[in-house]
Each structure stands twice: as structure tokens, then as C-alpha cells.
Amino acid sequence: MAAFRANSATYPTASATAWKCDFGTAESCSKVFVSDDEKAVVGTIDLDYRSLYHHFECATYLYKTSCIPQIAEDFEATLAKCRAVTPETIKKERITMKILGGIMKLIAPLM
């Protein structure tokens, strides 16, 4: 929950056109890509310069394996649990959660 609160504190600074997926109290750090129902990548690699060139993160590339349909189904099931984070949903969040998020954002580097 602490990581979720620290992360949710960054929502107001996100672009108004950005769409974020919020899992509620859970946090998912996995990255999953499925292409043409025959290729998939599953891992922890973020698609930014730092993660691709400076960090040692890992992922697995799968090609024509029997588990790819299960990966796609899991993604769809996870997506169904998400909620869109918009400027309107941010405004409706309780003030206590906003304060907690700000506090968690301050101590997040120590976690």
C-alpha cells in the first residue's frame, strides 16, 4: 500500500492527455507485450533510456510457445481490474489519501 500511495501522488503531475491504469491497492511492475498471438515479451524492463541502456533488468522473449494465449488472457483479466486515472478521478480522491500520498512520495527514496 505504501508504494501505491507514493505512486498515486504523481498522478496530478501527469499530462492531462495521459492515461494511467490504476490497480487499486495492488502494484504491478511486470511488463507484458503480446504481438500477433505468436510473440510475447514478459519481464521487468521499462521502455525508457535508463532501463534499456543502464540497468540490468530482465525479460523473456517467447516465440510460438503454447503459453502465449494464457499471457494474453492474463493481461485482459488484469486490465479488467484497472480504473482509468483522469483529472476528474484525481479531484474526487479523498483529501486524506492525497496527504498520505504526498508523505509517501517524500519518503519513497528511502523504501
CSV table of C-alpha atoms in Angstrom, one decimal:
chain,number,residue,atom,x,y,z
A,1,MET,CA,0.0,0.0,0.0
A,2,ALA,CA,2.9,2.4,0.8
A,3,ALA,CA,4.3,2.0,-2.8
A,4,PHE,CA,0.8,2.6,-4.3
A,5,ARG,CA,0.3,5.8,-2.3
A,6,ALA,CA,3.7,7.1,-3.3
A,7,ASN,CA,3.0,6.3,-6.9
A,8,SER,CA,-0.5,7.8,-6.9
A,9,ALA,CA,0.9,11.1,-5.6
A,10,THR,CA,2.4,11.6,-9.0
A,11,TYR,CA,-0.9,11.5,-10.8
A,12,PRO,CA,-1.6,15.2,-10.7
A,13,THR,CA,1.7,16.0,-12.5
A,14,ALA,CA,0.9,13.6,-15.4
A,15,SER,CA,-0.1,15.0,-18.7
A,16,ALA,CA,-3.8,15.7,-19.0
A,17,THR,CA,-3.9,13.5,-22.1
A,18,ALA,CA,-2.0,10.7,-20.4
A,19,TRP,CA,-4.0,7.6,-19.5
A,20,LYS,CA,-2.8,5.7,-16.4
A,21,CYS,CA,-4.0,2.3,-15.2
A,22,ASP,CA,-4.5,2.0,-11.5
A,23,PHE,CA,-4.8,-1.4,-9.9
A,24,GLY,CA,-6.3,-0.1,-6.6
A,25,THR,CA,-4.2,-1.2,-3.7
A,26,ALA,CA,-2.0,-3.6,-5.7
A,27,GLU,CA,1.1,-2.6,-7.6
A,28,SER,CA,2.3,-4.5,-10.7
A,29,CYS,CA,5.8,-4.0,-12.0
A,30,SER,CA,5.7,-6.6,-14.8
A,31,LYS,CA,5.8,-5.6,-18.4
A,32,VAL,CA,3.9,-7.8,-20.9
A,33,PHE,CA,3.8,-7.5,-24.7
A,34,VAL,CA,1.9,-9.8,-27.0
A,35,SER,CA,2.1,-9.5,-30.7
A,36,ASP,CA,0.1,-11.3,-33.4
A,37,ASP,CA,-0.8,-14.1,-30.9
A,38,GLU,CA,2.6,-15.7,-31.6
A,39,LYS,CA,5.2,-13.5,-30.0
A,40,ALA,CA,5.4,-12.2,-26.4
A,41,VAL,CA,7.9,-10.5,-24.0
A,42,VAL,CA,7.4,-10.8,-20.3
A,43,GLY,CA,9.7,-9.1,-17.8
A,44,THR,CA,10.5,-6.0,-15.7
A,45,ILE,CA,12.2,-3.8,-18.3
A,46,ASP,CA,10.8,-0.3,-18.6
A,47,LEU,CA,10.8,1.3,-22.0
A,48,ASP,CA,13.0,4.3,-21.2
A,49,TYR,CA,16.6,5.1,-21.9
A,50,ARG,CA,17.8,4.4,-18.3
A,51,SER,CA,16.2,0.9,-18.2
A,52,LEU,CA,17.2,-0.1,-21.7
A,53,TYR,CA,20.8,1.0,-21.6
A,54,HIS,CA,22.0,1.4,-17.9
A,55,HIS,CA,20.1,-1.1,-15.8
A,56,PHE,CA,20.4,-4.8,-15.7
A,57,GLU,CA,16.7,-5.8,-15.9
A,58,CYS,CA,15.4,-9.0,-17.4
A,59,ALA,CA,12.8,-10.2,-19.7
A,60,THR,CA,12.0,-13.3,-21.7
A,61,TYR,CA,11.1,-13.4,-25.4
A,62,LEU,CA,8.7,-16.1,-26.4
A,63,TYR,CA,8.0,-17.2,-29.9
A,64,LYS,CA,5.2,-19.6,-31.0
A,65,THR,CA,5.0,-21.1,-27.5
A,66,SER,CA,1.9,-22.7,-26.1
A,67,CYS,CA,1.7,-20.2,-23.2
A,68,ILE,CA,1.2,-17.1,-25.3
A,69,PRO,CA,-2.7,-17.3,-25.3
A,70,GLN,CA,-2.6,-17.6,-21.5
A,71,ILE,CA,-0.4,-14.5,-21.3
A,72,ALA,CA,-2.9,-12.6,-23.4
A,73,GLU,CA,-5.8,-13.8,-21.2
A,74,ASP,CA,-4.0,-12.8,-18.0
A,75,PHE,CA,-3.4,-9.3,-19.5
A,76,GLU,CA,-7.1,-8.9,-20.3
A,77,ALA,CA,-8.1,-10.1,-16.8
A,78,THR,CA,-5.6,-7.6,-15.2
A,79,LEU,CA,-6.9,-4.8,-17.4
A,80,ALA,CA,-10.5,-5.5,-16.3
A,81,LYS,CA,-9.4,-4.8,-12.7
A,82,CYS,CA,-7.9,-1.4,-13.6
A,83,ARG,CA,-9.5,2.0,-13.5
A,84,ALA,CA,-8.7,5.0,-15.6
A,85,VAL,CA,-6.9,7.8,-13.8
A,86,THR,CA,-8.1,11.1,-15.2
A,87,PRO,CA,-8.1,14.7,-13.8
A,88,GLU,CA,-11.7,14.1,-12.7
A,89,THR,CA,-10.9,11.0,-10.7
A,90,ILE,CA,-7.9,12.7,-9.1
A,91,LYS,CA,-10.2,15.6,-7.9
A,92,LYS,CA,-12.6,13.1,-6.4
A,93,GLU,CA,-9.9,11.3,-4.3
A,94,ARG,CA,-10.3,11.9,-0.6
A,95,ILE,CA,-8.0,14.6,1.0
A,96,THR,CA,-6.6,12.1,3.5
A,97,MET,CA,-5.4,9.9,0.6
A,98,LYS,CA,-3.8,12.9,-1.1
A,99,ILE,CA,-2.0,13.9,2.1
A,100,LEU,CA,-0.8,10.3,2.6
A,101,GLY,CA,0.4,10.1,-1.0
A,102,GLY,CA,2.4,13.3,-0.5
A,103,ILE,CA,4.0,12.0,2.6
A,104,MET,CA,4.8,8.6,1.0
A,105,LYS,CA,6.3,10.5,-2.0
A,106,LEU,CA,8.7,12.3,0.3
A,107,ILE,CA,10.0,9.1,2.0
A,108,ALA,CA,9.8,6.9,-1.2
A,109,PRO,CA,13.5,7.2,-1.9
A,110,LEU,CA,14.2,5.5,1.5
A,111,MET,CA,12.0,2.5,0.7
